[in-house]
């Protein structure tokens, strides 16, 4: 390997380090926002059901502020390099998805979809090759939602709301049914794949 090749490789490595540092700065900003949302949302455990709307309204501007941060991350990632950089923001997006899902459940009693979560967080379809919510990150966000709702079911009873645990139970059972269907689908696809791979 001659000096010119070494210089070229060093230049590529320096570009990677520069991109990594810029992404890290934006992810740090996203982390701050998600920690703030989680902190505010933790108050649901000591807030009566009728006092929830103002609490949820205080989280929505923070969710909207993620739009700029997510756009900045998307602008930094080179085209077709989503999987190369994804792990840098994966945990932050999981927490953001959880926050959006909890706000959606507490507002409407429904489950936020992957496309709705992307919309709430300002993640555009055209960024799919650079920055998006991976399916597993969406599912991790839902798992965190289920864990939080389990806590909430107990705490709503102490606040005198005896109906909430029943609503939460039905909602969580529906989510688990969906997870079961995903597992069955994966098993079905694996079952189809195995005979095909033997041929």
CSV table of C-alpha atoms in Angstrom, one decimal:
chain,number,residue,atom,x,y,z
A,1,UNK,CA,0.0,0.0,0.0
A,2,UNK,CA,1.5,3.3,-1.0
A,3,UNK,CA,1.3,6.6,0.7
A,4,UNK,CA,-1.4,7.9,-1.6
A,5,UNK,CA,-3.7,5.0,-0.6
A,6,UNK,CA,-3.0,5.5,3.1
A,7,UNK,CA,-3.8,9.2,2.7
A,8,UNK,CA,-7.1,8.4,0.9
A,9,UNK,CA,-8.1,5.9,3.7
A,10,UNK,CA,-7.2,8.5,6.4
A,11,UNK,CA,-9.4,11.0,4.6
A,12,UNK,CA,-12.3,8.6,4.5
A,13,UNK,CA,-11.9,7.8,8.2
A,14,UNK,CA,-11.8,11.5,9.1
A,15,UNK,CA,-15.0,12.1,7.1
A,16,UNK,CA,-16.6,9.3,9.1
A,17,UNK,CA,-15.5,10.7,12.4
A,18,UNK,CA,-16.8,14.1,11.4
A,19,UNK,CA,-20.2,12.7,10.5
A,20,UNK,CA,-20.3,10.6,13.6
A,21,UNK,CA,-19.6,13.7,15.8
A,22,UNK,CA,-22.3,15.8,14.1
A,23,UNK,CA,-24.8,13.0,14.4
A,24,UNK,CA,-23.8,12.5,18.1
A,25,UNK,CA,-24.5,16.2,18.8
A,26,UNK,CA,-28.0,15.9,17.3
A,27,UNK,CA,-28.8,12.7,19.1
A,28,UNK,CA,-27.7,14.3,22.3
A,29,UNK,CA,-30.3,17.0,21.6
A,30,UNK,CA,-32.9,14.3,20.9
A,31,UNK,CA,-32.0,12.6,24.2
A,32,UNK,CA,-32.6,15.8,26.1
A,33,UNK,CA,-36.0,16.1,24.6
A,34,UNK,CA,-37.0,12.5,25.2
A,35,UNK,CA,-35.8,12.7,28.9
A,36,UNK,CA,-37.9,15.9,29.3
A,37,UNK,CA,-40.9,14.1,27.8
A,38,UNK,CA,-40.5,11.1,30.0
A,39,UNK,CA,-40.1,13.3,33.1
A,40,UNK,CA,-43.3,15.1,32.3
A,41,UNK,CA,-45.2,11.9,31.4
A,42,UNK,CA,-44.1,10.3,34.8
A,43,UNK,CA,-46.6,12.7,36.4
A,44,UNK,CA,-49.5,10.7,35.0
A,45,UNK,CA,-49.1,8.3,37.9
A,46,UNK,CA,-50.1,11.1,40.3
A,47,UNK,CA,-52.6,12.9,38.1
A,48,UNK,CA,-56.3,12.2,38.0
A,49,UNK,CA,-57.8,11.2,34.7
A,50,UNK,CA,-59.7,14.5,34.3
A,51,UNK,CA,-56.5,16.5,34.8
A,52,UNK,CA,-54.5,14.6,32.1
A,53,UNK,CA,-55.3,16.8,29.1
A,54,UNK,CA,-53.2,19.8,30.3
A,55,UNK,CA,-50.4,17.4,31.1
A,56,UNK,CA,-50.5,15.9,27.6
A,57,UNK,CA,-50.7,19.3,26.1
A,58,UNK,CA,-47.5,20.2,27.7
A,59,UNK,CA,-45.8,17.2,26.1
A,60,UNK,CA,-47.0,17.9,22.5
A,61,UNK,CA,-44.7,20.9,21.9
A,62,UNK,CA,-41.7,18.8,22.9
A,63,UNK,CA,-42.8,16.1,20.5
A,64,UNK,CA,-43.1,18.8,17.8
A,65,UNK,CA,-39.6,20.1,18.7
A,66,UNK,CA,-38.2,16.7,17.7
A,67,UNK,CA,-39.1,17.5,14.1
A,68,UNK,CA,-36.1,19.9,13.7
A,69,UNK,CA,-33.7,17.5,15.5
A,70,UNK,CA,-34.8,14.6,13.4
A,71,UNK,CA,-34.5,16.7,10.2
A,72,UNK,CA,-31.0,17.6,11.2
A,73,UNK,CA,-30.0,14.0,11.8
A,74,UNK,CA,-31.5,13.0,8.4
A,75,UNK,CA,-29.6,15.8,6.7
A,76,UNK,CA,-26.3,14.4,8.1
A,77,UNK,CA,-26.7,10.8,7.1
A,78,UNK,CA,-25.4,10.1,3.6
A,79,UNK,CA,-27.9,8.4,1.2
A,80,UNK,CA,-28.4,4.6,1.6
A,81,UNK,CA,-26.5,4.5,4.9
A,82,UNK,CA,-29.4,4.1,7.4
A,83,UNK,CA,-28.2,0.8,8.8
A,84,UNK,CA,-24.7,2.0,9.1
A,85,UNK,CA,-25.6,4.8,11.5
A,86,UNK,CA,-28.9,3.6,13.0
A,87,UNK,CA,-27.5,2.4,16.3
A,88,UNK,CA,-26.5,6.0,17.2
A,89,UNK,CA,-30.2,7.1,17.5
A,90,UNK,CA,-32.0,3.8,18.1
A,91,UNK,CA,-32.5,4.2,21.9
A,92,UNK,CA,-33.6,7.8,21.5
A,93,UNK,CA,-36.2,7.0,18.9
A,94,UNK,CA,-37.5,4.1,21.0
A,95,UNK,CA,-38.1,6.6,23.8
A,96,UNK,CA,-39.6,9.1,21.5
A,97,UNK,CA,-42.0,6.4,20.1
A,98,UNK,CA,-42.9,5.4,23.6
A,99,UNK,CA,-43.7,9.0,24.5
A,100,UNK,CA,-45.8,9.6,21.4
A,101,UNK,CA,-47.6,6.2,22.0
A,102,UNK,CA,-48.4,7.1,25.6
A,103,UNK,CA,-49.7,10.5,24.6
A,104,UNK,CA,-51.9,8.9,21.9
A,105,UNK,CA,-53.2,6.2,24.3
A,106,UNK,CA,-54.0,8.7,27.0
A,107,UNK,CA,-55.7,11.1,24.5
A,108,UNK,CA,-57.7,8.7,22.4
A,109,UNK,CA,-57.4,5.2,23.9
A,110,UNK,CA,-55.9,4.0,20.7
A,111,UNK,CA,-52.6,2.6,19.6
A,112,UNK,CA,-50.3,4.8,17.5
A,113,UNK,CA,-49.2,3.2,14.3
A,114,UNK,CA,-45.7,3.3,12.9
A,115,UNK,CA,-46.6,5.8,10.2
A,116,UNK,CA,-48.4,8.0,12.8
A,117,UNK,CA,-45.4,7.9,15.1
A,118,UNK,CA,-43.2,8.9,12.2
A,119,UNK,CA,-45.6,11.8,11.5
A,120,UNK,CA,-45.8,12.9,15.1
A,121,UNK,CA,-41.9,12.9,15.3
A,122,UNK,CA,-41.6,14.7,11.9
A,123,UNK,CA,-39.8,11.8,10.2
A,124,UNK,CA,-40.5,11.9,6.4
A,125,UNK,CA,-40.9,8.9,4.1
A,126,UNK,CA,-38.3,10.3,1.7
A,127,UNK,CA,-35.6,9.8,4.5
A,128,UNK,CA,-36.2,6.0,4.6
A,129,UNK,CA,-32.7,5.3,3.3
A,130,UNK,CA,-31.1,7.7,5.8
A,131,UNK,CA,-33.3,8.1,8.9
A,132,UNK,CA,-36.5,6.5,9.9
A,133,UNK,CA,-38.1,4.5,12.7
A,134,UNK,CA,-37.1,0.9,12.3
A,135,UNK,CA,-39.8,-1.7,13.0
A,136,UNK,CA,-37.9,-3.1,15.9
A,137,UNK,CA,-37.5,0.4,17.4
A,138,UNK,CA,-41.3,1.0,17.1
A,139,UNK,CA,-42.0,-2.4,18.8
A,140,UNK,CA,-39.6,-1.6,21.6
A,141,UNK,CA,-41.4,1.7,22.1
A,142,UNK,CA,-44.7,-0.3,22.4
A,143,UNK,CA,-43.1,-2.7,24.9
A,144,UNK,CA,-42.1,0.3,27.1
A,145,UNK,CA,-45.7,1.6,26.7
A,146,UNK,CA,-47.1,-1.7,28.0
A,147,UNK,CA,-44.8,-1.6,31.0
A,148,UNK,CA,-45.8,2.0,31.8
A,149,UNK,CA,-49.5,1.2,31.5
A,150,UNK,CA,-49.0,-1.7,33.9
A,151,UNK,CA,-47.8,0.8,36.5
A,152,UNK,CA,-50.5,3.2,35.6
A,153,UNK,CA,-53.2,0.6,36.1
A,154,UNK,CA,-52.2,0.3,39.7
A,155,UNK,CA,-51.8,4.0,40.3
A,156,UNK,CA,-55.1,4.9,38.8
A,157,UNK,CA,-56.9,2.7,41.4
A,158,UNK,CA,-55.1,4.6,44.2
A,159,UNK,CA,-56.4,7.8,42.6
A,160,UNK,CA,-60.0,6.4,42.6
A,161,UNK,CA,-60.3,5.6,38.9
A,162,UNK,CA,-61.5,1.9,39.0
A,163,UNK,CA,-62.4,1.8,35.3
A,164,UNK,CA,-58.9,2.7,33.9
A,165,UNK,CA,-57.3,-0.7,34.8
A,166,UNK,CA,-60.1,-2.5,32.8
A,167,UNK,CA,-59.5,-0.2,29.8
A,168,UNK,CA,-55.7,-0.7,30.1
A,169,UNK,CA,-56.1,-4.4,30.4
A,170,UNK,CA,-58.2,-4.6,27.1
A,171,UNK,CA,-55.7,-2.4,25.3
A,172,UNK,CA,-52.7,-4.4,26.5
A,173,UNK,CA,-54.3,-7.7,25.5
A,174,UNK,CA,-54.9,-6.3,22.0
A,175,UNK,CA,-51.2,-5.3,21.8
A,176,UNK,CA,-50.1,-8.8,22.9
A,177,UNK,CA,-52.5,-10.3,20.4
A,178,UNK,CA,-50.8,-8.2,17.7
A,179,UNK,CA,-47.3,-9.3,18.9
A,180,UNK,CA,-48.5,-12.9,18.8
A,181,UNK,CA,-49.7,-12.4,15.2
A,182,UNK,CA,-46.2,-11.0,14.3
A,183,UNK,CA,-44.6,-14.1,15.9
A,184,UNK,CA,-46.9,-16.5,14.1
A,185,UNK,CA,-46.2,-14.7,10.8
A,186,UNK,CA,-42.5,-14.9,11.4
A,187,UNK,CA,-42.8,-18.6,12.1
A,188,UNK,CA,-45.0,-19.1,9.0
A,189,UNK,CA,-42.4,-17.3,6.8
A,190,UNK,CA,-39.6,-19.3,8.4
A,191,UNK,CA,-41.7,-22.5,7.7
A,192,UNK,CA,-42.1,-21.5,4.0
A,193,UNK,CA,-38.4,-20.6,3.7
A,194,UNK,CA,-37.1,-23.8,5.1
A,195,UNK,CA,-38.5,-26.1,2.4
A,196,UNK,CA,-37.5,-23.6,-0.3
A,197,UNK,CA,-34.0,-23.5,0.9
A,198,UNK,CA,-33.7,-27.3,0.7
A,199,UNK,CA,-34.4,-27.4,-3.0
